[in-house]
Amino acid sequence: MTHSGAYVYDPDRPAGSLHLRAARVLEGNWTGTSTVPSHGLYPHQWSWDSAFIAIGLRHLSPLRAQTELETLLGAQWGDGRIPHIVFNPSVPLDAYFPSPDFWRSSTAGRAAGAPRTVQTSGIVQPPVHALAAWLVHQADPGLSRSRSFLSRMYPRLAAWHRYLLHRRDLGGGGLASVVHPWEQGMDNSPCWDAPLSRVTPAAPRSFRRADLDHGSAEDRPTDLDYGRYVRLATDYRDGGYADGAGEFAVEDPAFNALLIASEHALAAIAQELGAAGTARHARAERLTAALVERLWDPAEGMFFCRDVYGGDARGGKSYGGDARDEGGSGALGSERRSPESGALASERRSSESGAHESERGSRSGALAPEQHSAESSAHASERRSRQSSAHVSEQRSRAGALIPERSVAGLLPLILPALPRDIAATLVRTAGGPHFGLGGVARLAPSYDLTGHAFDAHRYWRGPAWFNTNWLLERGLRLHGEHGRAEELRAALLETADTSGFAEYVDPYTGEACGALGFSWTAALTLDLLYEPARADQADRADRADQSPHLVSHPGHRAFDKAQGTPPHTSHASHTPHTPHSSFETGAKGGDRG
């Protein structure tokens, strides 16, 4: 119930229901223009949090979901990057570290086009945004069209993807690299231990960890790891946020899988706006092939991170230490790229650029001027830095080395529709095997290998289960026909969200709450799981019958918007035919988050 006394849930929902309690979490964390992950621990706006939050908010208020994404993309940099934090100026500087005075975005990021009127961080997070924008549009197409939501979002999202595909292709194989563990979202994963070992940590007294004011030190990253996080961020800032000059660059399977899923979503958005979208679908399929080529390990049955600079002349090391690293039949650390793959990657990027220009030229006149304006600064920034970044990359190993740590990130390519069938089947078996225990010993899929040397059921991203990664797995299972397993995971997610008080993360065995309670993306994805399976099954049936399902707005939309004092709107969603385009239509914070 809001201050005005109006309820903000569907009229037929009983008091105390899971739906109502999830809605209350989102209402309590709403700031007026965006949603914080949690008020105490994370008092600002986080990038991939907002994407997941918007996916859940669309079931309560499509208008608020649109606003969530609009606020985030309003802080986009000129080079196309979407920063991982947008700072709330009303929050005291000492409430969170690293704070705005650490990142100095408006000054240190000037060459990269950082905004002058809002303070942000200088790094990024996983690109879930186009997927979120498309799902939010689908919740109420009438409202979306009346507000020109997609036509305003598309050029910004296109610039974001272009930044990742060009500026962040540090390995030369077509995939995007993260340059800081915080960018991948799974901040404290054991996958980062080996690449981070090359980084000299910042002095302990040069920063204060605000995260320890809200959580147990036993559950957070160590001071040594945190010092390395700070050093990487400091060097990136002092280098003007130019990509390719740091000591850390990793190709992560989850980050790239979300980029590919969002490419499919961008293709659907382009079609909605009157373009063909075929170039983006083709690019997504090429990126899927690159993901398999670079990161798939058939012997281990999952995807692994690749340390781009591992084994290079600057002091990196190869991982694994056996014959498999020298090209044997084993997987970890082996290099499966063909001799001409670098040339093929270059040709592929050239082809994609031409296809992009062709697609852009075919769009309606109403879209083109806005897109041209939004993209021009990103192109200019890209041209300024391309030569120096290429020079740095050429001096480093393009092959790198796979990192022999099993993370839930290695299962998340299951969300991709063009994933080869045999690989999808293998991932399902791996998820249910001893390393992740899904459907067996584990209530939810852990963030890290249950049998791994670094497993800790409670320490941040080194074992606990997270709701966003399991939500992605549920969608991936459903996409690849594993409906029984998907339904089991959905039921476990809903039960765990209910009993844990919408916890930030949980013990994968017991479901015991860890981290912050009343966590926004947990509540948001709970709402999505409450609504989506029926719609997903309807879409699947419609696909089999070769007919288009109809989208129906939920009855609580107007009640929620009215309670918040937002203007009414006219929706024609229930009369709008729709043909699915992406996998998701049929169906990742304290100081260590940056």
Coordinates of C-alpha atoms in Angstrom, one line a residue:
M1 CA 0.0 0.0 0.0
T2 CA 1.3 3.4 -0.9
H3 CA 1.2 6.6 1.1
S4 CA -2.0 7.5 -0.8
G5 CA -3.7 4.3 0.4
A6 CA -3.9 2.7 -3.0
Y7 CA -2.8 -0.9 -3.5
V8 CA -0.2 -1.5 -6.2
Y9 CA -0.9 -5.1 -7.1
D10 CA -3.4 -6.9 -9.3
P11 CA -6.9 -6.8 -7.7
D12 CA -7.2 -10.6 -7.5
R13 CA -4.0 -11.0 -5.5
P14 CA -4.5 -11.9 -1.8
A15 CA -2.8 -9.9 0.9
G16 CA 0.5 -11.4 1.8
S17 CA 1.0 -13.1 -1.5
L18 CA 4.4 -13.5 -3.0
H19 CA 3.4 -11.2 -5.8
L20 CA 2.4 -8.4 -3.4
R21 CA 5.5 -8.8 -1.3
A22 CA 7.7 -8.6 -4.4
A23 CA 5.9 -5.5 -5.5
R24 CA 6.5 -3.9 -2.1
V25 CA 10.2 -4.5 -2.4
L26 CA 10.3 -2.7 -5.8
E27 CA 8.2 0.1 -4.5
G28 CA 10.4 0.5 -1.4
N29 CA 13.6 0.7 -3.6
W30 CA 12.1 3.1 -6.1
T31 CA 13.8 6.6 -6.1
G32 CA 11.4 8.3 -8.5
T33 CA 13.4 7.7 -11.6
S34 CA 15.1 4.4 -11.0
T35 CA 15.4 1.5 -8.6
V36 CA 18.3 0.9 -6.2
P37 CA 19.4 -2.7 -5.6
S38 CA 19.0 -2.1 -1.9
H39 CA 19.0 1.2 0.0
G40 CA 21.7 0.3 2.6
L41 CA 24.3 -1.6 0.6
Y42 CA 23.8 -0.3 -2.9
P43 CA 22.3 3.2 -2.8
H44 CA 22.8 4.1 -6.5
Q45 CA 21.6 2.8 -9.9
W46 CA 23.4 -0.3 -11.2
S47 CA 23.4 -1.1 -14.9
W48 CA 22.5 -4.8 -15.2
D49 CA 20.4 -4.6 -12.1
S50 CA 18.2 -2.0 -13.8
A51 CA 17.8 -4.3 -16.8
F52 CA 16.6 -7.2 -14.7
I53 CA 14.5 -4.9 -12.6
A54 CA 12.8 -3.5 -15.7
I55 CA 12.0 -7.1 -16.8
G56 CA 10.1 -7.6 -13.6
L57 CA 8.6 -4.1 -13.4
R58 CA 6.9 -4.5 -16.7
H59 CA 4.4 -6.8 -15.0
L60 CA 3.5 -4.0 -12.5
S61 CA 4.0 -0.9 -14.6
P62 CA 5.3 -0.8 -18.1
L63 CA 5.7 2.9 -17.8
R64 CA 7.9 2.6 -14.7
A65 CA 9.9 -0.2 -16.5
Q66 CA 10.5 2.1 -19.5
T67 CA 11.6 5.0 -17.1
E68 CA 14.1 2.6 -15.4
L69 CA 15.9 2.0 -18.7
E70 CA 15.5 5.6 -19.9
T71 CA 17.2 6.9 -16.8
L72 CA 20.1 4.5 -17.1
L73 CA 20.7 5.1 -20.9
G74 CA 20.4 8.9 -20.2
A75 CA 23.9 8.5 -18.6
Q76 CA 25.5 6.8 -21.6
W77 CA 28.9 8.0 -22.7
G78 CA 29.7 9.4 -26.1
D79 CA 31.7 6.4 -27.1
G80 CA 28.7 4.2 -26.5
R81 CA 29.5 2.6 -23.1
I82 CA 26.7 2.3 -20.5
P83 CA 28.4 2.9 -17.1
H84 CA 27.9 0.3 -14.5
I85 CA 26.8 2.9 -11.8
V86 CA 24.8 6.1 -12.2
F87 CA 25.4 8.0 -9.0
N88 CA 22.6 9.6 -7.0
P89 CA 23.9 13.1 -6.0
S90 CA 21.8 13.1 -2.8
V91 CA 23.7 10.1 -1.4
P92 CA 26.7 11.1 0.8
L93 CA 30.1 10.3 -0.7
D94 CA 31.2 8.2 2.2
A95 CA 28.1 6.0 1.9
Y96 CA 29.6 4.0 -0.9
F97 CA 33.0 3.2 -2.3
P98 CA 34.2 3.7 -5.0
S99 CA 32.3 7.0 -4.9
P100 CA 32.0 9.6 -7.7
D101 CA 35.1 11.4 -6.5
F102 CA 37.0 8.2 -7.2
W103 CA 35.8 7.7 -10.7
R104 CA 36.0 11.4 -11.7
S105 CA 33.9 10.5 -14.8
S106 CA 33.3 14.1 -16.0
T107 CA 37.0 14.9 -16.1
A108 CA 38.9 11.6 -16.5
G109 CA 36.3 10.4 -19.0
R110 CA 36.1 13.6 -21.1
A111 CA 37.9 12.1 -24.1
A112 CA 35.5 9.1 -24.1
G113 CA 32.4 11.4 -24.0
A114 CA 31.4 11.0 -20.4
P115 CA 28.3 13.1 -19.5
R116 CA 29.0 16.4 -17.7
T117 CA 25.7 16.7 -15.8
V118 CA 25.6 13.3 -14.1
Q119 CA 28.4 11.4 -12.3
T120 CA 29.0 7.7 -13.2
S121 CA 31.6 5.0 -12.9
G122 CA 33.8 4.4 -15.9
I123 CA 33.5 0.7 -16.4
V124 CA 30.5 -1.3 -17.7
Q125 CA 28.4 -4.3 -16.8
P126 CA 26.8 -7.2 -18.9
P127 CA 24.7 -6.0 -21.8
V128 CA 21.2 -7.2 -20.9
H129 CA 19.7 -3.9 -21.9
A130 CA 18.4 -4.5 -25.4
L131 CA 16.8 -7.7 -24.2
A132 CA 15.1 -5.8 -21.3
A133 CA 13.9 -3.0 -23.7
W134 CA 12.3 -5.5 -26.0
L135 CA 10.5 -7.4 -23.2
V136 CA 9.4 -4.1 -21.7
H137 CA 8.0 -3.1 -25.1
Q138 CA 6.1 -6.3 -25.3
A139 CA 4.4 -5.8 -22.0
D140 CA 2.4 -2.9 -23.4
P141 CA 3.2 -2.2 -27.1
G142 CA 0.5 0.5 -27.2
L143 CA 2.2 2.6 -24.5
S144 CA 5.6 1.9 -25.9
R145 CA 4.6 3.2 -29.4
S146 CA 2.8 6.2 -28.0
R147 CA 5.9 7.2 -26.1
S148 CA 8.3 6.3 -29.0
F149 CA 10.1 4.2 -26.5
L150 CA 11.9 1.9 -28.9
S151 CA 12.8 4.5 -31.4
R152 CA 14.5 6.5 -28.6
M153 CA 16.2 3.5 -27.2
Y154 CA 17.4 1.8 -30.4
P155 CA 20.2 4.2 -31.4
R156 CA 21.6 4.2 -27.9
L157 CA 21.5 0.4 -27.7
A158 CA 23.1 0.1 -31.1
A159 CA 25.9 2.4 -30.0
W160 CA 26.4 0.4 -26.8
H161 CA 26.8 -2.9 -28.8
R162 CA 29.1 -1.2 -31.3
Y163 CA 31.3 -0.1 -28.4
L164 CA 31.5 -3.7 -27.1
L165 CA 32.1 -5.3 -30.5
H166 CA 34.8 -2.9 -31.7
R167 CA 36.5 -1.2 -28.7
R168 CA 36.4 -4.3 -26.5
D169 CA 37.4 -7.0 -29.0
L170 CA 40.8 -7.1 -27.3
G171 CA 41.5 -10.8 -28.2
G172 CA 40.9 -10.3 -31.9
G173 CA 38.5 -13.2 -32.1
G174 CA 35.2 -11.2 -32.3
L175 CA 34.2 -11.5 -28.6
A176 CA 34.0 -8.6 -26.1
S177 CA 36.5 -8.6 -23.2
V178 CA 35.9 -7.2 -19.7
V179 CA 38.7 -5.1 -18.3
H180 CA 37.7 -5.4 -14.7
P181 CA 36.1 -8.2 -12.7
W182 CA 33.3 -5.8 -11.7
E183 CA 32.3 -5.5 -15.4
Q184 CA 31.3 -9.1 -15.7
G185 CA 29.0 -8.8 -12.7
M186 CA 30.2 -11.9 -10.9
D187 CA 32.7 -9.8 -9.2
N188 CA 34.6 -12.1 -6.8
S189 CA 34.5 -15.2 -9.0
P190 CA 37.6 -17.6 -8.7
C191 CA 37.8 -17.2 -12.5
W192 CA 39.5 -13.9 -11.8
D193 CA 42.1 -15.1 -9.4
A194 CA 44.8 -16.0 -12.0
P195 CA 44.4 -12.9 -14.2
L196 CA 44.3 -10.7 -11.0
S197 CA 47.6 -12.3 -9.8
R198 CA 49.4 -10.1 -12.3
V199 CA 48.0 -6.9 -10.7
T200 CA 49.9 -5.1 -7.9
P201 CA 47.2 -4.2 -5.3
A202 CA 46.6 -0.7 -4.1
A203 CA 47.8 0.1 -0.7
P204 CA 45.3 -0.9 2.0
R205 CA 45.1 2.6 3.5
S206 CA 44.4 4.3 0.1
F207 CA 40.7 3.4 0.3
R208 CA 38.0 2.5 2.8
R209 CA 35.7 -0.5 2.2
A210 CA 32.1 0.7 2.8
D211 CA 30.8 -2.7 2.0
L212 CA 32.0 -4.1 5.3
D213 CA 29.7 -1.7 7.1
H214 CA 26.8 -3.8 5.7
G215 CA 28.1 -7.3 5.4
S216 CA 30.3 -9.9 7.1
A217 CA 34.0 -9.8 6.1
E218 CA 33.8 -13.6 5.8
D219 CA 31.3 -13.3 3.0
R220 CA 33.0 -10.5 1.1
P221 CA 36.1 -10.3 -1.1
T222 CA 39.5 -10.4 0.8
D223 CA 41.4 -7.1 1.3
L224 CA 44.0 -8.4 -1.2
D225 CA 41.5 -8.9 -3.9
Y226 CA 39.9 -5.6 -3.2
G227 CA 43.2 -3.9 -3.4
R228 CA 43.6 -5.3 -6.9
Y229 CA 40.2 -4.2 -7.9
V230 CA 41.0 -0.7 -6.8
R231 CA 44.4 -0.7 -8.7
L232 CA 42.7 -1.8 -11.9
A233 CA 40.1 0.8 -11.6
T234 CA 42.6 3.5 -10.8
D235 CA 44.8 2.7 -13.7
Y236 CA 41.8 2.6 -16.1
R237 CA 40.7 6.0 -14.8
D238 CA 44.2 7.6 -15.0
G239 CA 44.4 6.3 -18.6
G240 CA 41.3 8.3 -19.6
Y241 CA 39.2 5.1 -19.7
A242 CA 41.0 4.0 -22.9
D243 CA 40.5 0.4 -23.7
G244 CA 43.4 -2.1 -24.3
A245 CA 46.1 -0.7 -22.1
G246 CA 45.4 -2.5 -18.8
E247 CA 46.7 -5.7 -17.3
F248 CA 43.3 -7.4 -17.2
A249 CA 41.3 -8.6 -20.2
V250 CA 39.0 -11.6 -20.1
E251 CA 36.5 -13.0 -22.6
D252 CA 33.6 -14.3 -20.4
P253 CA 31.0 -16.7 -21.8
A254 CA 28.1 -15.1 -19.8
F255 CA 28.9 -11.5 -20.8
N256 CA 29.1 -12.5 -24.5
A257 CA 26.0 -14.7 -24.3
L258 CA 24.0 -11.8 -23.0
L259 CA 25.5 -9.6 -25.8
I260 CA 24.4 -12.2 -28.4
A261 CA 20.9 -12.5 -26.8
S262 CA 20.6 -8.7 -26.9
E263 CA 21.7 -8.7 -30.6
H264 CA 18.7 -10.9 -31.3
A265 CA 16.6 -8.5 -29.3
L266 CA 18.0 -5.5 -31.3
A267 CA 17.0 -7.3 -34.5
A268 CA 13.4 -7.7 -33.2
I269 CA 13.4 -4.0 -32.2
A270 CA 14.7 -3.0 -35.7
Q271 CA 11.8 -5.0 -37.2
E272 CA 9.3 -3.3 -35.0
L273 CA 10.7 0.0 -36.2
G274 CA 10.4 -1.0 -39.9
A275 CA 13.9 -2.3 -40.7
A276 CA 14.7 -5.9 -41.8
G277 CA 16.8 -6.8 -38.8
T278 CA 18.5 -9.6 -40.7
A279 CA 22.0 -8.2 -40.4
R280 CA 21.7 -8.3 -36.6
H281 CA 20.4 -11.8 -36.6
A282 CA 23.3 -12.8 -38.8
R283 CA 25.7 -11.0 -36.5
A284 CA 24.3 -12.8 -33.5
E285 CA 24.8 -16.2 -35.2
R286 CA 28.4 -15.3 -36.1
L287 CA 29.0 -14.3 -32.5
T288 CA 27.6 -17.6 -31.3
A289 CA 30.0 -19.4 -33.6
A290 CA 32.9 -17.3 -32.2
L291 CA 31.8 -18.0 -28.7
V292 CA 32.0 -21.8 -29.4
E293 CA 35.3 -21.4 -31.2
R294 CA 36.9 -19.4 -28.5
L295 CA 35.4 -20.6 -25.2
W296 CA 33.8 -24.0 -25.6
D297 CA 35.5 -27.0 -24.0
P298 CA 34.1 -30.3 -25.3
A299 CA 36.1 -32.4 -23.0
E300 CA 34.8 -30.6 -19.9
G301 CA 31.3 -30.0 -21.3
M302 CA 31.0 -26.3 -20.7
F303 CA 32.3 -22.9 -21.6
F304 CA 35.3 -21.3 -19.9
C305 CA 36.7 -17.8 -19.5
R306 CA 39.7 -16.9 -21.7
D307 CA 42.5 -14.7 -20.2
V308 CA 43.3 -12.7 -23.3
Y309 CA 46.8 -11.8 -22.0
G310 CA 47.5 -15.1 -20.4
G311 CA 50.9 -16.5 -21.6
D312 CA 52.0 -13.3 -23.3
A313 CA 55.4 -11.7 -23.1
R314 CA 54.3 -9.3 -20.4
G315 CA 54.5 -11.9 -17.7
G316 CA 51.3 -13.7 -18.0
K317 CA 51.1 -17.5 -17.5
S318 CA 49.3 -20.4 -19.1
Y319 CA 46.9 -22.3 -17.0
G320 CA 46.5 -26.0 -16.6
G321 CA 50.2 -27.0 -16.7
D322 CA 49.8 -30.2 -18.7
A323 CA 49.9 -31.4 -22.3
R324 CA 46.5 -30.1 -22.9
D325 CA 47.9 -26.5 -23.0
E326 CA 50.1 -27.5 -25.9
G327 CA 47.1 -28.4 -28.1
G328 CA 46.4 -31.9 -26.9
S329 CA 43.0 -33.5 -26.9
G330 CA 42.1 -32.0 -23.5
A331 CA 40.2 -28.8 -23.2
L332 CA 41.4 -26.4 -20.6
G333 CA 44.0 -24.0 -21.9
S334 CA 43.9 -25.6 -25.4
E335 CA 43.8 -23.3 -28.4
R336 CA 41.3 -24.4 -31.1
R337 CA 41.5 -21.4 -33.4
S338 CA 42.6 -22.1 -37.0
P339 CA 45.6 -20.3 -38.4
E340 CA 43.5 -18.0 -40.4
S341 CA 41.1 -17.2 -37.6
G342 CA 42.6 -13.7 -37.1
A343 CA 42.0 -12.8 -40.7
L344 CA 38.5 -14.3 -40.6
A345 CA 37.7 -12.2 -37.5
S346 CA 38.9 -9.1 -39.4
E347 CA 36.8 -10.0 -42.4
R348 CA 33.8 -10.7 -40.2
R349 CA 34.1 -7.3 -38.5
S350 CA 34.3 -5.6 -41.9
S351 CA 31.3 -7.5 -43.1
E352 CA 29.3 -6.7 -40.0
S353 CA 30.2 -3.0 -40.4
G354 CA 28.9 -3.0 -43.9
A355 CA 25.8 -4.9 -43.0
H356 CA 25.1 -2.4 -40.2
E357 CA 25.4 0.6 -42.5
S358 CA 23.0 -1.2 -45.0
E359 CA 20.5 -1.9 -42.3
R360 CA 20.7 1.7 -41.0
G361 CA 20.1 3.0 -44.4
S362 CA 16.9 1.0 -44.8
R363 CA 15.2 2.4 -41.7
S364 CA 12.4 4.9 -41.7
G365 CA 13.2 8.6 -42.0
A366 CA 11.8 9.2 -38.5
L367 CA 14.4 7.0 -37.0
A368 CA 17.5 7.8 -39.0
P369 CA 18.2 11.4 -37.9
E370 CA 18.0 10.6 -34.2
Q371 CA 20.2 7.5 -34.7
H372 CA 22.7 9.4 -36.7
S373 CA 23.1 12.0 -34.0
A374 CA 23.4 9.5 -31.2
E375 CA 25.9 7.4 -33.1
S376 CA 28.1 10.1 -34.4
S377 CA 30.0 10.8 -31.2
A378 CA 30.6 7.1 -30.6
H379 CA 32.1 6.8 -34.1
A380 CA 34.3 9.8 -33.5
S381 CA 35.5 8.4 -30.2
E382 CA 36.1 5.0 -31.7
R383 CA 38.2 6.5 -34.6
R384 CA 40.3 8.4 -32.1
S385 CA 41.2 5.3 -30.1
R386 CA 41.2 2.6 -32.6
Q387 CA 44.8 3.1 -33.8
S388 CA 46.3 3.1 -30.3
S389 CA 44.2 0.2 -29.1
A390 CA 45.1 -1.9 -32.1
H391 CA 48.8 -1.1 -31.5
V392 CA 48.5 -2.4 -28.0
S393 CA 46.6 -5.5 -29.0
E394 CA 49.1 -6.4 -31.7
Q395 CA 51.9 -6.6 -29.1
R396 CA 49.9 -9.1 -27.0
S397 CA 48.9 -12.7 -27.4
R398 CA 45.6 -13.0 -29.3
A399 CA 45.2 -16.6 -28.2
G400 CA 45.5 -16.2 -24.5
A401 CA 44.6 -19.2 -22.3
L402 CA 41.4 -20.7 -21.0
I403 CA 41.0 -20.4 -17.2
P404 CA 40.3 -23.8 -15.6
E405 CA 37.6 -22.6 -13.2
R406 CA 34.0 -23.8 -13.5
S407 CA 31.7 -20.9 -13.1
V408 CA 27.9 -20.7 -13.7
A409 CA 28.9 -18.2 -16.4
G410 CA 30.0 -21.3 -18.4
L411 CA 26.4 -22.6 -18.4
L412 CA 24.6 -19.4 -19.5
P413 CA 25.2 -19.7 -23.2
L414 CA 22.2 -22.0 -22.9
I415 CA 20.1 -18.9 -23.5
L416 CA 21.2 -18.7 -27.1
P417 CA 18.8 -20.0 -29.8
A418 CA 21.5 -20.8 -32.4
L419 CA 23.6 -22.8 -29.9
P420 CA 24.4 -26.2 -31.5
R421 CA 22.0 -28.9 -30.2
D422 CA 24.7 -31.2 -29.0
I423 CA 26.3 -28.4 -27.0
A424 CA 23.0 -27.4 -25.5
A425 CA 22.4 -31.0 -24.4
T426 CA 25.9 -31.2 -22.9
L427 CA 25.4 -28.0 -20.9
V428 CA 22.1 -29.5 -19.5
R429 CA 24.0 -32.6 -18.4
T430 CA 26.8 -30.5 -16.9
A431 CA 24.3 -28.3 -15.0
G432 CA 22.8 -31.5 -13.4
G433 CA 26.2 -33.1 -12.7
P434 CA 28.4 -33.1 -9.7
H435 CA 29.9 -29.6 -10.4
F436 CA 26.6 -27.7 -10.2
G437 CA 24.1 -30.3 -8.8
L438 CA 21.0 -28.6 -10.4
G439 CA 18.0 -30.8 -9.7
G440 CA 20.0 -32.9 -7.2
V441 CA 22.1 -31.8 -4.3
A442 CA 21.7 -28.1 -5.0
R443 CA 18.5 -26.2 -4.5
L444 CA 19.7 -23.6 -7.1
A445 CA 22.7 -23.6 -9.4
P446 CA 25.7 -22.3 -7.5
S447 CA 27.9 -19.5 -8.8
Y448 CA 30.9 -21.7 -8.7
D449 CA 31.8 -25.4 -8.9
L450 CA 30.6 -27.3 -5.9
T451 CA 33.7 -29.5 -6.0
G452 CA 36.1 -26.6 -6.8
H453 CA 39.1 -25.8 -4.6
A454 CA 37.7 -22.2 -4.0
F455 CA 34.1 -23.1 -3.3
D456 CA 32.5 -21.3 -0.4
A457 CA 28.8 -21.5 0.0
H458 CA 28.5 -18.0 1.5
R459 CA 31.4 -15.9 0.0
Y460 CA 30.4 -13.5 -2.7
W461 CA 30.3 -15.2 -6.1
R462 CA 32.5 -18.0 -5.0
G463 CA 29.7 -20.5 -4.4
P464 CA 26.4 -18.9 -3.4
A465 CA 23.4 -19.1 -5.8
W466 CA 22.1 -15.9 -7.4
F467 CA 18.6 -15.4 -8.7
N468 CA 19.5 -13.6 -12.0
T469 CA 21.8 -16.4 -13.1
N470 CA 19.3 -19.1 -12.2
W471 CA 16.5 -17.1 -14.0
L472 CA 18.7 -17.1 -17.1
L473 CA 19.2 -20.9 -16.7
E474 CA 15.5 -21.4 -16.4
R475 CA 14.9 -19.5 -19.6
G476 CA 17.7 -21.5 -21.3
L477 CA 16.3 -24.8 -20.2
R478 CA 12.9 -23.9 -21.5
L479 CA 14.2 -22.6 -24.8
H480 CA 16.0 -25.9 -25.5
G481 CA 13.0 -28.0 -24.7
E482 CA 13.9 -29.0 -21.1
H483 CA 10.5 -28.0 -19.8
G484 CA 10.5 -30.4 -16.9
R485 CA 13.8 -29.2 -15.6
A486 CA 12.8 -25.6 -16.2
E487 CA 9.7 -26.0 -14.2
E488 CA 11.6 -27.6 -11.3
L489 CA 14.0 -24.7 -11.3
R490 CA 11.2 -22.1 -11.5
A491 CA 9.5 -23.7 -8.5
A492 CA 12.8 -23.7 -6.5
L493 CA 13.4 -20.1 -7.4
L494 CA 10.0 -19.0 -6.2
E495 CA 10.2 -21.0 -3.0
T496 CA 13.6 -19.7 -2.2
A497 CA 12.7 -16.1 -2.9
D498 CA 9.7 -16.5 -0.6
T499 CA 11.6 -18.1 2.3
S500 CA 14.7 -15.9 2.0
G501 CA 13.0 -12.6 2.1
F502 CA 14.1 -11.8 -1.5
A503 CA 17.7 -12.2 -0.5
E504 CA 20.6 -10.9 -2.7
Y505 CA 22.0 -14.5 -2.9
V506 CA 21.6 -17.7 -1.0
D507 CA 23.4 -20.9 0.1
P508 CA 23.0 -23.2 -2.9
Y509 CA 22.3 -26.2 -0.7
T510 CA 20.0 -24.8 2.0
G511 CA 18.6 -21.6 0.5
E512 CA 19.8 -19.7 3.6
A513 CA 19.7 -16.0 2.9
C514 CA 23.0 -14.1 2.4
G515 CA 23.8 -10.5 1.6
A516 CA 21.1 -7.9 1.5
L517 CA 17.4 -8.7 2.0
G518 CA 14.7 -7.1 0.0
F519 CA 17.0 -7.2 -3.1
S520 CA 15.4 -5.6 -6.2
W521 CA 16.4 -8.0 -8.9
T522 CA 15.3 -11.0 -6.8
A523 CA 11.9 -9.4 -6.4
A524 CA 11.7 -8.4 -10.0
L525 CA 12.6 -11.8 -11.4
T526 CA 10.2 -13.4 -9.0
L527 CA 7.4 -11.4 -10.6
D528 CA 8.6 -12.4 -14.0
L529 CA 8.6 -16.1 -13.0
L530 CA 5.1 -15.7 -11.6
Y531 CA 3.8 -14.4 -14.9
E532 CA 5.9 -15.7 -17.7
P533 CA 5.6 -19.6 -18.0
A534 CA 2.0 -19.4 -19.1
R535 CA 2.8 -16.9 -21.7
A536 CA 5.9 -18.9 -22.8
D537 CA 3.9 -22.0 -23.2
Q538 CA 1.3 -20.1 -25.2
A539 CA 4.0 -18.8 -27.5
D540 CA 5.4 -22.2 -27.9
R541 CA 2.0 -23.6 -28.9
A542 CA 1.5 -20.7 -31.3
D543 CA 4.9 -21.3 -32.9
R544 CA 4.0 -25.0 -33.4
A545 CA 0.7 -24.0 -34.9
D546 CA 2.4 -21.3 -37.0
Q547 CA 0.3 -18.5 -35.6
S548 CA 1.0 -15.4 -33.7
P549 CA 0.1 -15.1 -30.0
H550 CA -1.5 -12.0 -28.6
L551 CA 0.0 -10.0 -25.8
V552 CA -2.3 -9.1 -23.0
S553 CA -1.4 -6.4 -20.5
H554 CA -1.9 -7.4 -16.9
P555 CA -4.9 -5.8 -15.1
G556 CA -2.7 -4.3 -12.3
H557 CA -0.8 -2.0 -14.7
R558 CA -3.2 0.9 -14.4
A559 CA -3.7 0.4 -10.7
F560 CA 0.0 0.6 -10.1
D561 CA 0.5 3.6 -12.3
K562 CA -2.4 5.4 -10.8
A563 CA -1.1 4.8 -7.3
Q564 CA 2.2 6.4 -8.3
G565 CA 0.5 9.4 -9.7
T566 CA 1.7 8.6 -13.3
P567 CA -0.5 9.7 -16.2
P568 CA -2.9 7.2 -17.7
H569 CA -2.3 5.8 -21.1
T570 CA -4.2 4.0 -23.8
S571 CA -3.0 0.5 -24.6
H572 CA -3.9 -1.6 -27.5
A573 CA -1.7 -4.5 -26.4
S574 CA -4.4 -7.1 -26.3
H575 CA -5.2 -6.4 -29.9
T576 CA -1.6 -6.4 -31.2
P577 CA -0.4 -9.5 -33.0
H578 CA 3.2 -10.5 -32.4
T579 CA 5.6 -13.0 -33.8
P580 CA 8.5 -14.1 -31.6
H581 CA 12.0 -13.1 -32.7
S582 CA 14.2 -14.1 -29.8
S583 CA 14.7 -16.9 -27.3
F584 CA 13.3 -15.0 -24.4
E585 CA 10.0 -14.3 -26.2
T586 CA 9.1 -18.0 -25.9
G587 CA 9.6 -18.2 -22.5
A588 CA 24.1 -10.2 -13.4
K589 CA 27.2 -5.2 -4.8
G590 CA 28.9 -3.4 -2.0
G591 CA 32.2 -2.0 -2.8
D592 CA 33.2 -5.2 -4.6
R593 CA 30.6 -4.2 -7.3
G594 CA 32.5 -1.0 -7.9

